[in-house]
Amino acid sequence: MKHLMIAAGLLSATTAMAADKPQLTVYTYDSFVSDWGPGPQVKEAFEAVCDCELNLVGVEDGAALLSRIRLEGENSDADVVLGLDTNLINAAKETGLFATSSVSAEYTLPIEWTDEVFAPYDWGYFAFVHNADAAAPANFRELAEGDTKIIIQDPRSSTPGLGLLLWVQAAYGDEAADIWAGLADNIVTVTKGWSEAYGLFLEGEADMVLSYTTSPAYHLIAEEDASKAAAAFDEGHYMQVEVAAKLAGTDQPELADQFLEFMVSDAFQQIIPTTNWMYPAVTPAAGLPEGFDTLIQPEKSLLFSPDEAAKVRDQALAEWLSALSQ
C-alpha cells in the first residue's frame, strides 16, 4: 500500500509538472504533421530547448489554413501559423491577425527577404512529376495539345493549386485563358490538397501530378527509387517560398518568437530537405543531402511579388473556373 501511495504521488507530481509547462500551438498543413513529415522531428527538437509543449495542428493545405484563421479570427487557438506562402502574404496581412517579429537569418533564398511579419522556412519550384520512363511535355502548350492526363489541386484550398494558376499567368499573361481552355480535358481530377493528389498519382490515376522539382528526391533518398522525375518546362517554373508568422492575439508571444527563431536555425533547417522535401531557407551547415544534386534546375524562375500576386489572383481564378466549367 505504501508503495502504491508513493507511485501515485510521483505520477501526480509528473502530471503537475507537465501541466505547468506552457503550450505553443502551431497551425500548419497536414503533410507537415504526418509521421513522415517534419512535424515529429520539429516537435522533439523544439521541446528539448523550450521547456514547453509544442502542439502542431494540421489543417489540410496552405490556402485552407488561411481560411481557418480568418474564420476563427481573434479567438483562434493558434499562436503561430506555418505553411502560407508569398502568394497569400497580402491576404494574410489584410486580416490584421498577424504580428511583426524580429526574426533574422542569413537566408540562402534565390530572392532577397525583407518582410517584417513573415519569415521563410523553405522554398522550391512547382513542377509536374511523372514516371521517369515516360515522355513528358516540354511546356504548357505541348501539355494542352497532347493527351497526357494530370491531377492538380484546387487553388482555393491549396497553395500548389494557387501556385499553378500564377505559374500559367506569369508564363503566358493575356494568353493564360487560352492555355487553361486547352488544359481542361487533360485534368483527371482536382483535389483539395497536395497529399491526396500525389497519392492518386502514385496509384496510377494519372500520368503526371502537380508537385515540386524536389519531389523525386523523396523517392530517390527515402525509397532508393529513381523511377520518378520532374518535367522541365522551357517557359520557366514558378517558385514557392513558404512562410510562418505569429498571431497578434497569442498569449505566448515570447514563446512564439522563440519558435520562429528556432525555425531558421540549423536544428530546424536540417530537418526540411528529407522530410518536407523542399530546399531549406537557410542551407544547413552539413549542406544538402546527396540526391538533391540530381534534381532539375529551372532555366527561368517565375515569381510574382506579394502585391502582384494579390492583383492577378482573382483574374487567374476566374479564367481557371471558366475553363473547367466548359
mmCIF file of C-alpha atoms in Angstrom:
data_model
loop_
_atom_site.group_PDB
_atom_site.id
_atom_site.type_symbol
_atom_site.label_atom_id
_atom_site.label_comp_id
_atom_site.label_asym_id
_atom_site.label_seq_id
_atom_site.Cartn_x
_atom_site.Cartn_y
_atom_site.Cartn_z
ATOM 1 C CA MET A 1 0.000 0.000 0.000
ATOM 2 C CA LYS A 2 2.833 2.352 0.899
ATOM 3 C CA HIS A 3 4.495 1.660 -2.469
ATOM 4 C CA LEU A 4 1.217 2.368 -4.237
ATOM 5 C CA MET A 5 0.886 5.706 -2.435
ATOM 6 C CA ILE A 6 4.449 6.680 -3.391
ATOM 7 C CA ALA A 7 3.807 5.715 -7.043
ATOM 8 C CA ALA A 8 0.587 7.700 -7.083
ATOM 9 C CA GLY A 9 2.404 10.692 -5.619
ATOM 10 C CA LEU A 10 5.125 10.513 -8.264
ATOM 11 C CA LEU A 11 2.513 10.251 -11.035
ATOM 12 C CA SER A 12 0.649 13.236 -9.622
ATOM 13 C CA ALA A 13 3.851 15.280 -9.434
ATOM 14 C CA THR A 14 4.814 14.345 -13.012
ATOM 15 C CA THR A 15 1.345 15.304 -14.260
ATOM 16 C CA ALA A 16 1.516 18.619 -12.417
ATOM 17 C CA MET A 17 4.931 19.394 -13.906
ATOM 18 C CA ALA A 18 3.609 18.671 -17.416
ATOM 19 C CA ALA A 19 0.587 20.866 -16.767
ATOM 20 C CA ASP A 20 2.865 23.716 -15.650
ATOM 21 C CA LYS A 21 4.678 23.761 -18.988
ATOM 22 C CA PRO A 22 3.430 26.456 -21.380
ATOM 23 C CA GLN A 23 1.898 25.226 -24.609
ATOM 24 C CA LEU A 24 2.596 26.692 -28.041
ATOM 25 C CA THR A 25 0.040 25.890 -30.733
ATOM 26 C CA VAL A 26 1.198 25.991 -34.339
ATOM 27 C CA TYR A 27 -1.290 25.644 -37.186
ATOM 28 C CA THR A 28 0.263 24.087 -40.279
ATOM 29 C CA TYR A 29 -0.725 21.788 -43.140
ATOM 30 C CA ASP A 30 -1.477 18.088 -42.886
ATOM 31 C CA SER A 31 1.648 16.782 -44.608
ATOM 32 C CA PHE A 32 3.850 18.756 -42.185
ATOM 33 C CA VAL A 33 2.408 16.941 -39.159
ATOM 34 C CA SER A 34 2.288 13.494 -40.784
ATOM 35 C CA ASP A 35 4.508 10.699 -39.463
ATOM 36 C CA TRP A 36 6.842 11.138 -42.460
ATOM 37 C CA GLY A 37 6.748 14.944 -42.408
ATOM 38 C CA PRO A 38 8.914 17.389 -40.416
ATOM 39 C CA GLY A 39 6.431 17.683 -37.546
ATOM 40 C CA PRO A 40 7.557 14.840 -35.260
ATOM 41 C CA GLN A 41 11.247 15.811 -35.501
ATOM 42 C CA VAL A 42 10.498 19.531 -35.130
ATOM 43 C CA LYS A 43 8.382 18.859 -32.040
ATOM 44 C CA GLU A 44 11.105 16.778 -30.400
ATOM 45 C CA ALA A 45 13.889 19.262 -31.231
ATOM 46 C CA PHE A 46 11.987 22.366 -30.099
ATOM 47 C CA GLU A 47 10.670 20.844 -26.879
ATOM 48 C CA ALA A 48 14.261 19.936 -25.999
ATOM 49 C CA VAL A 49 15.153 23.637 -25.843
ATOM 50 C CA CYS A 50 11.927 25.481 -24.983
ATOM 51 C CA ASP A 51 10.753 23.761 -21.774
ATOM 52 C CA CYS A 52 7.287 23.796 -23.295
ATOM 53 C CA GLU A 53 4.809 21.614 -25.128
ATOM 54 C CA LEU A 54 4.575 22.129 -28.905
ATOM 55 C CA ASN A 55 1.106 21.416 -30.258
ATOM 56 C CA LEU A 56 1.141 21.041 -34.053
ATOM 57 C CA VAL A 57 -2.323 21.201 -35.641
ATOM 58 C CA GLY A 58 -2.722 20.028 -39.243
ATOM 59 C CA VAL A 59 -5.193 21.887 -41.478
ATOM 60 C CA GLU A 60 -5.393 20.413 -44.987
ATOM 61 C CA ASP A 61 -3.298 22.713 -47.210
ATOM 62 C CA GLY A 62 -1.947 26.274 -47.057
ATOM 63 C CA ALA A 63 -4.893 28.163 -48.515
ATOM 64 C CA ALA A 64 -7.296 26.240 -46.267
ATOM 65 C CA LEU A 65 -5.028 27.198 -43.379
ATOM 66 C CA LEU A 66 -5.584 30.902 -44.035
ATOM 67 C CA SER A 67 -9.328 30.307 -44.363
ATOM 68 C CA ARG A 68 -9.420 28.710 -40.913
ATOM 69 C CA ILE A 69 -7.516 31.606 -39.372
ATOM 70 C CA ARG A 70 -9.958 34.050 -40.969
ATOM 71 C CA LEU A 71 -12.896 32.053 -39.621
ATOM 72 C CA GLU A 72 -11.533 31.831 -36.072
ATOM 73 C CA GLY A 73 -10.320 35.418 -36.039
ATOM 74 C CA GLU A 74 -9.109 36.775 -32.712
ATOM 75 C CA ASN A 75 -10.492 33.667 -30.982
ATOM 76 C CA SER A 76 -8.068 31.339 -32.726
ATOM 77 C CA ASP A 77 -6.151 28.876 -30.574
ATOM 78 C CA ALA A 78 -3.128 29.301 -32.843
ATOM 79 C CA ASP A 79 -0.031 31.125 -31.630
ATOM 80 C CA VAL A 80 1.897 30.628 -34.870
ATOM 81 C CA VAL A 81 0.821 29.836 -38.438
ATOM 82 C CA LEU A 82 3.317 27.907 -40.550
ATOM 83 C CA GLY A 83 2.529 26.999 -44.154
ATOM 84 C CA LEU A 84 1.389 30.076 -46.056
ATOM 85 C CA ASP A 85 3.460 31.346 -48.976
ATOM 86 C CA THR A 86 4.264 34.587 -50.800
ATOM 87 C CA ASN A 87 1.080 34.319 -52.863
ATOM 88 C CA LEU A 88 -1.000 34.561 -49.664
ATOM 89 C CA ILE A 89 1.028 37.105 -47.687
ATOM 90 C CA ASN A 90 -1.059 40.126 -48.701
ATOM 91 C CA ALA A 91 -4.345 38.361 -47.969
ATOM 92 C CA ALA A 92 -2.991 37.246 -44.591
ATOM 93 C CA LYS A 93 -1.849 40.748 -43.649
ATOM 94 C CA GLU A 94 -5.244 42.190 -44.614
ATOM 95 C CA THR A 95 -6.842 40.153 -41.811
ATOM 96 C CA GLY A 96 -4.943 42.199 -39.218
ATOM 97 C CA LEU A 97 -4.425 38.984 -37.248
ATOM 98 C CA PHE A 98 -0.638 38.697 -37.621
ATOM 99 C CA ALA A 99 2.085 40.469 -35.648
ATOM 100 C CA THR A 100 5.553 41.663 -36.586
ATOM 101 C CA SER A 101 8.551 39.687 -35.406
ATOM 102 C CA SER A 102 12.287 40.193 -35.094
ATOM 103 C CA VAL A 103 13.364 37.009 -36.866
ATOM 104 C CA SER A 104 16.570 37.354 -38.832
ATOM 105 C CA ALA A 105 18.845 34.895 -40.607
ATOM 106 C CA GLU A 106 21.396 34.563 -43.375
ATOM 107 C CA TYR A 107 18.857 33.259 -45.856
ATOM 108 C CA THR A 108 20.021 31.313 -48.900
ATOM 109 C CA LEU A 109 16.884 32.036 -50.896
ATOM 110 C CA PRO A 110 17.067 32.920 -54.614
ATOM 111 C CA ILE A 111 15.362 36.216 -53.705
ATOM 112 C CA GLU A 112 16.029 38.905 -51.102
ATOM 113 C CA TRP A 113 13.837 38.665 -47.993
ATOM 114 C CA THR A 114 12.830 41.763 -46.002
ATOM 115 C CA ASP A 115 9.305 41.065 -44.673
ATOM 116 C CA GLU A 116 8.787 42.130 -41.036
ATOM 117 C CA VAL A 117 5.836 39.811 -40.358
ATOM 118 C CA PHE A 118 6.502 36.558 -42.200
ATOM 119 C CA ALA A 119 9.711 34.538 -42.019
ATOM 120 C CA PRO A 120 10.573 31.920 -44.665
ATOM 121 C CA TYR A 121 11.439 28.356 -43.714
ATOM 122 C CA ASP A 122 11.699 26.604 -47.095
ATOM 123 C CA TRP A 123 11.287 27.095 -50.830
ATOM 124 C CA GLY A 124 11.021 25.201 -54.084
ATOM 125 C CA TYR A 125 9.746 25.184 -57.650
ATOM 126 C CA PHE A 126 6.398 23.806 -58.783
ATOM 127 C CA ALA A 127 6.635 21.072 -61.384
ATOM 128 C CA PHE A 128 4.704 18.163 -62.833
ATOM 129 C CA VAL A 129 6.061 14.847 -61.597
ATOM 130 C CA HIS A 130 5.843 11.796 -63.863
ATOM 131 C CA ASN A 131 7.271 8.318 -64.283
ATOM 132 C CA ALA A 132 10.849 8.730 -65.447
ATOM 133 C CA ASP A 133 10.463 6.168 -68.245
ATOM 134 C CA ALA A 134 7.582 8.109 -69.829
ATOM 135 C CA ALA A 135 7.902 11.043 -72.218
ATOM 136 C CA ALA A 136 6.909 14.390 -70.722
ATOM 137 C CA PRO A 137 5.763 17.635 -72.377
ATOM 138 C CA ALA A 138 8.273 20.497 -72.516
ATOM 139 C CA ASN A 139 5.773 23.289 -71.749
ATOM 140 C CA PHE A 140 2.121 24.023 -71.054
ATOM 141 C CA ARG A 141 1.232 24.369 -74.757
ATOM 142 C CA GLU A 142 2.612 20.919 -75.511
ATOM 143 C CA LEU A 143 0.784 19.523 -72.478
ATOM 144 C CA ALA A 144 -2.507 21.071 -73.608
ATOM 145 C CA GLU A 145 -2.123 19.785 -77.168
ATOM 146 C CA GLY A 146 -1.421 16.211 -76.070
ATOM 147 C CA ASP A 147 -3.422 13.572 -74.213
ATOM 148 C CA THR A 148 -1.301 13.451 -71.038
ATOM 149 C CA LYS A 149 -3.577 13.122 -68.009
ATOM 150 C CA ILE A 150 -2.814 15.269 -64.960
ATOM 151 C CA ILE A 151 -4.000 15.725 -61.383
ATOM 152 C CA ILE A 152 -3.903 19.212 -59.886
ATOM 153 C CA GLN A 153 -5.001 20.858 -56.637
ATOM 154 C CA ASP A 154 -7.762 23.395 -56.030
ATOM 155 C CA PRO A 155 -6.319 26.939 -55.832
ATOM 156 C CA ARG A 156 -8.997 27.919 -53.333
ATOM 157 C CA SER A 157 -7.719 25.429 -50.742
ATOM 158 C CA SER A 158 -4.178 24.567 -51.816
ATOM 159 C CA THR A 159 -1.006 26.623 -52.175
ATOM 160 C CA PRO A 160 0.303 24.408 -55.023
ATOM 161 C CA GLY A 161 -3.053 24.852 -56.755
ATOM 162 C CA LEU A 162 -2.795 28.621 -56.453
ATOM 163 C CA GLY A 163 0.841 28.436 -57.495
ATOM 164 C CA LEU A 164 -0.181 26.676 -60.704
ATOM 165 C CA LEU A 165 -2.614 29.479 -61.579
ATOM 166 C CA LEU A 166 0.088 32.078 -61.079
ATOM 167 C CA TRP A 167 2.623 29.937 -62.944
ATOM 168 C CA VAL A 168 0.419 29.938 -66.046
ATOM 169 C CA GLN A 169 -0.332 33.637 -65.574
ATOM 170 C CA ALA A 170 3.350 34.546 -65.197
ATOM 171 C CA ALA A 171 4.365 32.492 -68.226
ATOM 172 C CA TYR A 172 1.546 33.457 -70.609
ATOM 173 C CA GLY A 173 -0.075 36.669 -69.386
ATOM 174 C CA ASP A 174 -3.015 37.565 -71.643
ATOM 175 C CA GLU A 175 -2.891 34.111 -73.217
ATOM 176 C CA ALA A 176 -3.408 32.308 -69.894
ATOM 177 C CA ALA A 177 -7.136 31.785 -70.511
ATOM 178 C CA ASP A 178 -6.364 30.007 -73.797
ATOM 179 C CA ILE A 179 -3.851 27.757 -72.049
ATOM 180 C CA TRP A 180 -6.443 26.751 -69.470
ATOM 181 C CA ALA A 181 -9.027 26.082 -72.177
ATOM 182 C CA GLY A 182 -6.558 23.664 -73.738
ATOM 183 C CA LEU A 183 -5.638 22.029 -70.431
ATOM 184 C CA ALA A 184 -9.204 21.401 -69.284
ATOM 185 C CA ASP A 185 -9.525 17.973 -70.928
ATOM 186 C CA ASN A 186 -6.139 16.856 -69.554
ATOM 187 C CA ILE A 187 -7.298 17.203 -65.954
ATOM 188 C CA VAL A 188 -8.436 13.928 -64.401
ATOM 189 C CA THR A 189 -9.445 15.474 -61.080
ATOM 190 C CA VAL A 190 -8.871 18.461 -58.816
ATOM 191 C CA THR A 191 -8.126 17.635 -55.177
ATOM 192 C CA LYS A 192 -8.362 19.846 -52.094
ATOM 193 C CA GLY A 193 -4.726 19.364 -51.176
ATOM 194 C CA TRP A 194 -1.334 18.067 -52.257
ATOM 195 C CA SER A 195 -1.306 14.795 -50.295
ATOM 196 C CA GLU A 196 -4.463 13.445 -51.905
ATOM 197 C CA ALA A 197 -3.303 14.442 -55.390
ATOM 198 C CA TYR A 198 0.121 12.828 -55.025
ATOM 199 C CA GLY A 199 -1.391 9.678 -53.581
ATOM 200 C CA LEU A 200 -3.717 9.307 -56.580
ATOM 201 C CA PHE A 201 -0.775 9.744 -58.933
ATOM 202 C CA LEU A 202 1.194 7.025 -57.144
ATOM 203 C CA GLU A 203 -1.850 4.768 -57.515
ATOM 204 C CA GLY A 204 -1.669 5.244 -61.280
ATOM 205 C CA GLU A 205 -4.697 7.505 -61.680
ATOM 206 C CA ALA A 206 -2.867 9.970 -63.964
ATOM 207 C CA ASP A 207 0.325 10.412 -65.970
ATOM 208 C CA MET A 208 1.510 13.467 -64.036
ATOM 209 C CA VAL A 209 0.717 15.343 -60.834
ATOM 210 C CA LEU A 210 1.331 18.931 -59.803
ATOM 211 C CA SER A 211 4.084 18.850 -57.197
ATOM 212 C CA TYR A 212 7.672 20.124 -56.942
ATOM 213 C CA THR A 213 11.020 19.710 -58.672
ATOM 214 C CA THR A 214 12.231 18.288 -55.347
ATOM 215 C CA SER A 215 9.616 15.519 -55.123
ATOM 216 C CA PRO A 216 11.749 12.918 -56.964
ATOM 217 C CA ALA A 217 14.361 13.336 -54.210
ATOM 218 C CA TYR A 218 11.950 11.659 -51.792
ATOM 219 C CA HIS A 219 11.697 8.542 -53.924
ATOM 220 C CA LEU A 220 15.435 8.514 -54.590
ATOM 221 C CA ILE A 221 16.601 9.077 -50.992
ATOM 222 C CA ALA A 222 13.835 7.534 -48.870
ATOM 223 C CA GLU A 223 12.902 4.649 -51.166
ATOM 224 C CA GLU A 224 16.053 4.211 -53.282
ATOM 225 C CA ASP A 225 13.715 4.518 -56.256
ATOM 226 C CA ALA A 226 14.759 6.518 -59.320
ATOM 227 C CA SER A 227 11.505 5.935 -61.189
ATOM 228 C CA LYS A 228 10.078 9.456 -60.738
ATOM 229 C CA ALA A 229 11.138 12.676 -62.445
ATOM 230 C CA ALA A 230 10.017 16.292 -62.691
ATOM 231 C CA ALA A 231 9.255 17.643 -66.158
ATOM 232 C CA ALA A 232 11.401 20.653 -67.108
ATOM 233 C CA PHE A 233 9.227 23.340 -68.719
ATOM 234 C CA ASP A 234 11.026 25.700 -71.056
ATOM 235 C CA GLU A 235 8.839 28.704 -70.172
ATOM 236 C CA GLY A 236 10.176 28.515 -66.626
ATOM 237 C CA HIS A 237 8.952 27.264 -63.262
ATOM 238 C CA TYR A 238 7.063 29.215 -60.629
ATOM 239 C CA MET A 239 8.773 29.493 -57.258
ATOM 240 C CA GLN A 240 7.173 28.953 -53.864
ATOM 241 C CA VAL A 241 8.573 30.398 -50.645
ATOM 242 C CA GLU A 242 6.772 29.015 -47.589
ATOM 243 C CA VAL A 243 6.487 31.243 -44.537
ATOM 244 C CA ALA A 244 5.408 31.425 -40.903
ATOM 245 C CA ALA A 245 4.305 34.201 -38.539
ATOM 246 C CA LYS A 246 2.916 34.669 -35.053
ATOM 247 C CA LEU A 247 -0.639 35.698 -34.344
ATOM 248 C CA ALA A 248 -1.206 39.118 -32.803
ATOM 249 C CA GLY A 249 -3.615 37.535 -30.318
ATOM 250 C CA THR A 250 -1.218 34.902 -28.995
ATOM 251 C CA ASP A 251 -0.959 34.576 -25.231
ATOM 252 C CA GLN A 252 2.565 33.180 -25.675
ATOM 253 C CA PRO A 253 4.330 35.961 -27.637
ATOM 254 C CA GLU A 254 7.829 35.240 -26.284
ATOM 255 C CA LEU A 255 7.478 31.512 -26.919
ATOM 256 C CA ALA A 256 6.141 32.236 -30.421
ATOM 257 C CA ASP A 257 9.191 34.400 -31.136
ATOM 258 C CA GLN A 258 11.438 31.654 -29.789
ATOM 259 C CA PHE A 259 9.837 29.159 -32.165
ATOM 260 C CA LEU A 260 10.285 31.452 -35.175
ATOM 261 C CA GLU A 261 13.953 31.951 -34.281
ATOM 262 C CA PHE A 262 14.309 28.199 -33.882
ATOM 263 C CA MET A 263 12.653 27.741 -37.284
ATOM 264 C CA VAL A 264 15.547 29.455 -39.090
ATOM 265 C CA SER A 265 18.216 27.680 -37.014
ATOM 266 C CA ASP A 266 20.267 24.735 -38.198
ATOM 267 C CA ALA A 267 18.364 22.401 -35.861
ATOM 268 C CA PHE A 268 15.124 23.035 -37.807
ATOM 269 C CA GLN A 269 16.537 23.699 -41.263
ATOM 270 C CA GLN A 270 18.452 20.420 -41.437
ATOM 271 C CA ILE A 271 15.145 18.569 -40.973
ATOM 272 C CA ILE A 272 13.448 20.152 -44.000
ATOM 273 C CA PRO A 273 15.183 18.571 -47.035
ATOM 274 C CA THR A 274 14.404 14.945 -46.210
ATOM 275 C CA THR A 275 11.009 15.392 -44.526
ATOM 276 C CA ASN A 276 9.285 18.295 -46.281
ATOM 277 C CA TRP A 277 11.298 17.600 -49.440
ATOM 278 C CA MET A 278 11.928 21.250 -50.188
ATOM 279 C CA TYR A 279 15.015 23.481 -50.192
ATOM 280 C CA PRO A 280 15.686 24.938 -46.715
ATOM 281 C CA ALA A 281 15.550 28.720 -46.372
ATOM 282 C CA VAL A 282 18.983 28.589 -44.718
ATOM 283 C CA THR A 283 21.320 25.948 -46.085
ATOM 284 C CA PRO A 284 22.288 23.640 -43.193
ATOM 285 C CA ALA A 285 25.903 23.509 -42.081
ATOM 286 C CA ALA A 286 26.142 19.964 -43.474
ATOM 287 C CA GLY A 287 24.806 21.095 -46.853
ATOM 288 C CA LEU A 288 22.031 19.447 -48.875
ATOM 289 C CA PRO A 289 21.635 15.660 -48.818
ATOM 290 C CA GLU A 290 23.107 13.560 -51.600
ATOM 291 C CA GLY A 291 20.466 13.183 -54.280
ATOM 292 C CA PHE A 292 19.420 16.822 -54.394
ATOM 293 C CA ASP A 293 22.178 17.349 -56.954
ATOM 294 C CA THR A 294 20.236 15.156 -59.400
ATOM 295 C CA LEU A 295 17.174 17.440 -59.475
ATOM 296 C CA ILE A 296 16.312 19.569 -62.483
ATOM 297 C CA GLN A 297 17.286 23.234 -62.240
ATOM 298 C CA PRO A 298 14.796 25.553 -63.993
ATOM 299 C CA GLU A 299 16.393 27.762 -66.630
ATOM 300 C CA LYS A 300 13.964 30.537 -65.711
ATOM 301 C CA SER A 301 12.438 31.350 -62.305
ATOM 302 C CA LEU A 302 8.962 32.871 -62.212
ATOM 303 C CA LEU A 303 7.546 34.649 -59.159
ATOM 304 C CA PHE A 304 5.052 37.436 -58.569
ATOM 305 C CA SER A 305 5.691 39.727 -55.626
ATOM 306 C CA PRO A 306 3.021 39.509 -52.893
ATOM 307 C CA ASP A 307 1.430 42.709 -54.269
ATOM 308 C CA GLU A 308 1.426 41.419 -57.844
ATOM 309 C CA ALA A 309 0.053 38.040 -56.803
ATOM 310 C CA ALA A 310 -2.838 39.739 -54.999
ATOM 311 C CA LYS A 311 -3.653 41.788 -58.103
ATOM 312 C CA VAL A 312 -3.742 38.914 -60.601
ATOM 313 C CA ARG A 313 -5.190 36.205 -58.358
ATOM 314 C CA ASP A 314 -8.890 36.896 -58.946
ATOM 315 C CA GLN A 315 -8.488 37.102 -62.724
ATOM 316 C CA ALA A 316 -6.427 33.914 -62.808
ATOM 317 C CA LEU A 317 -9.006 32.093 -60.677
ATOM 318 C CA ALA A 318 -11.861 33.273 -62.903
ATOM 319 C CA GLU A 319 -10.058 32.028 -66.033
ATOM 320 C CA TRP A 320 -9.432 28.667 -64.374
ATOM 321 C CA LEU A 321 -13.034 28.249 -63.257
ATOM 322 C CA SER A 322 -14.346 29.252 -66.677
ATOM 323 C CA ALA A 323 -12.146 26.716 -68.471
ATOM 324 C CA LEU A 324 -13.074 23.843 -66.146
ATOM 325 C CA SER A 325 -16.803 24.601 -66.360
ATOM 326 C CA GLN A 326 -16.953 24.229 -70.144
#
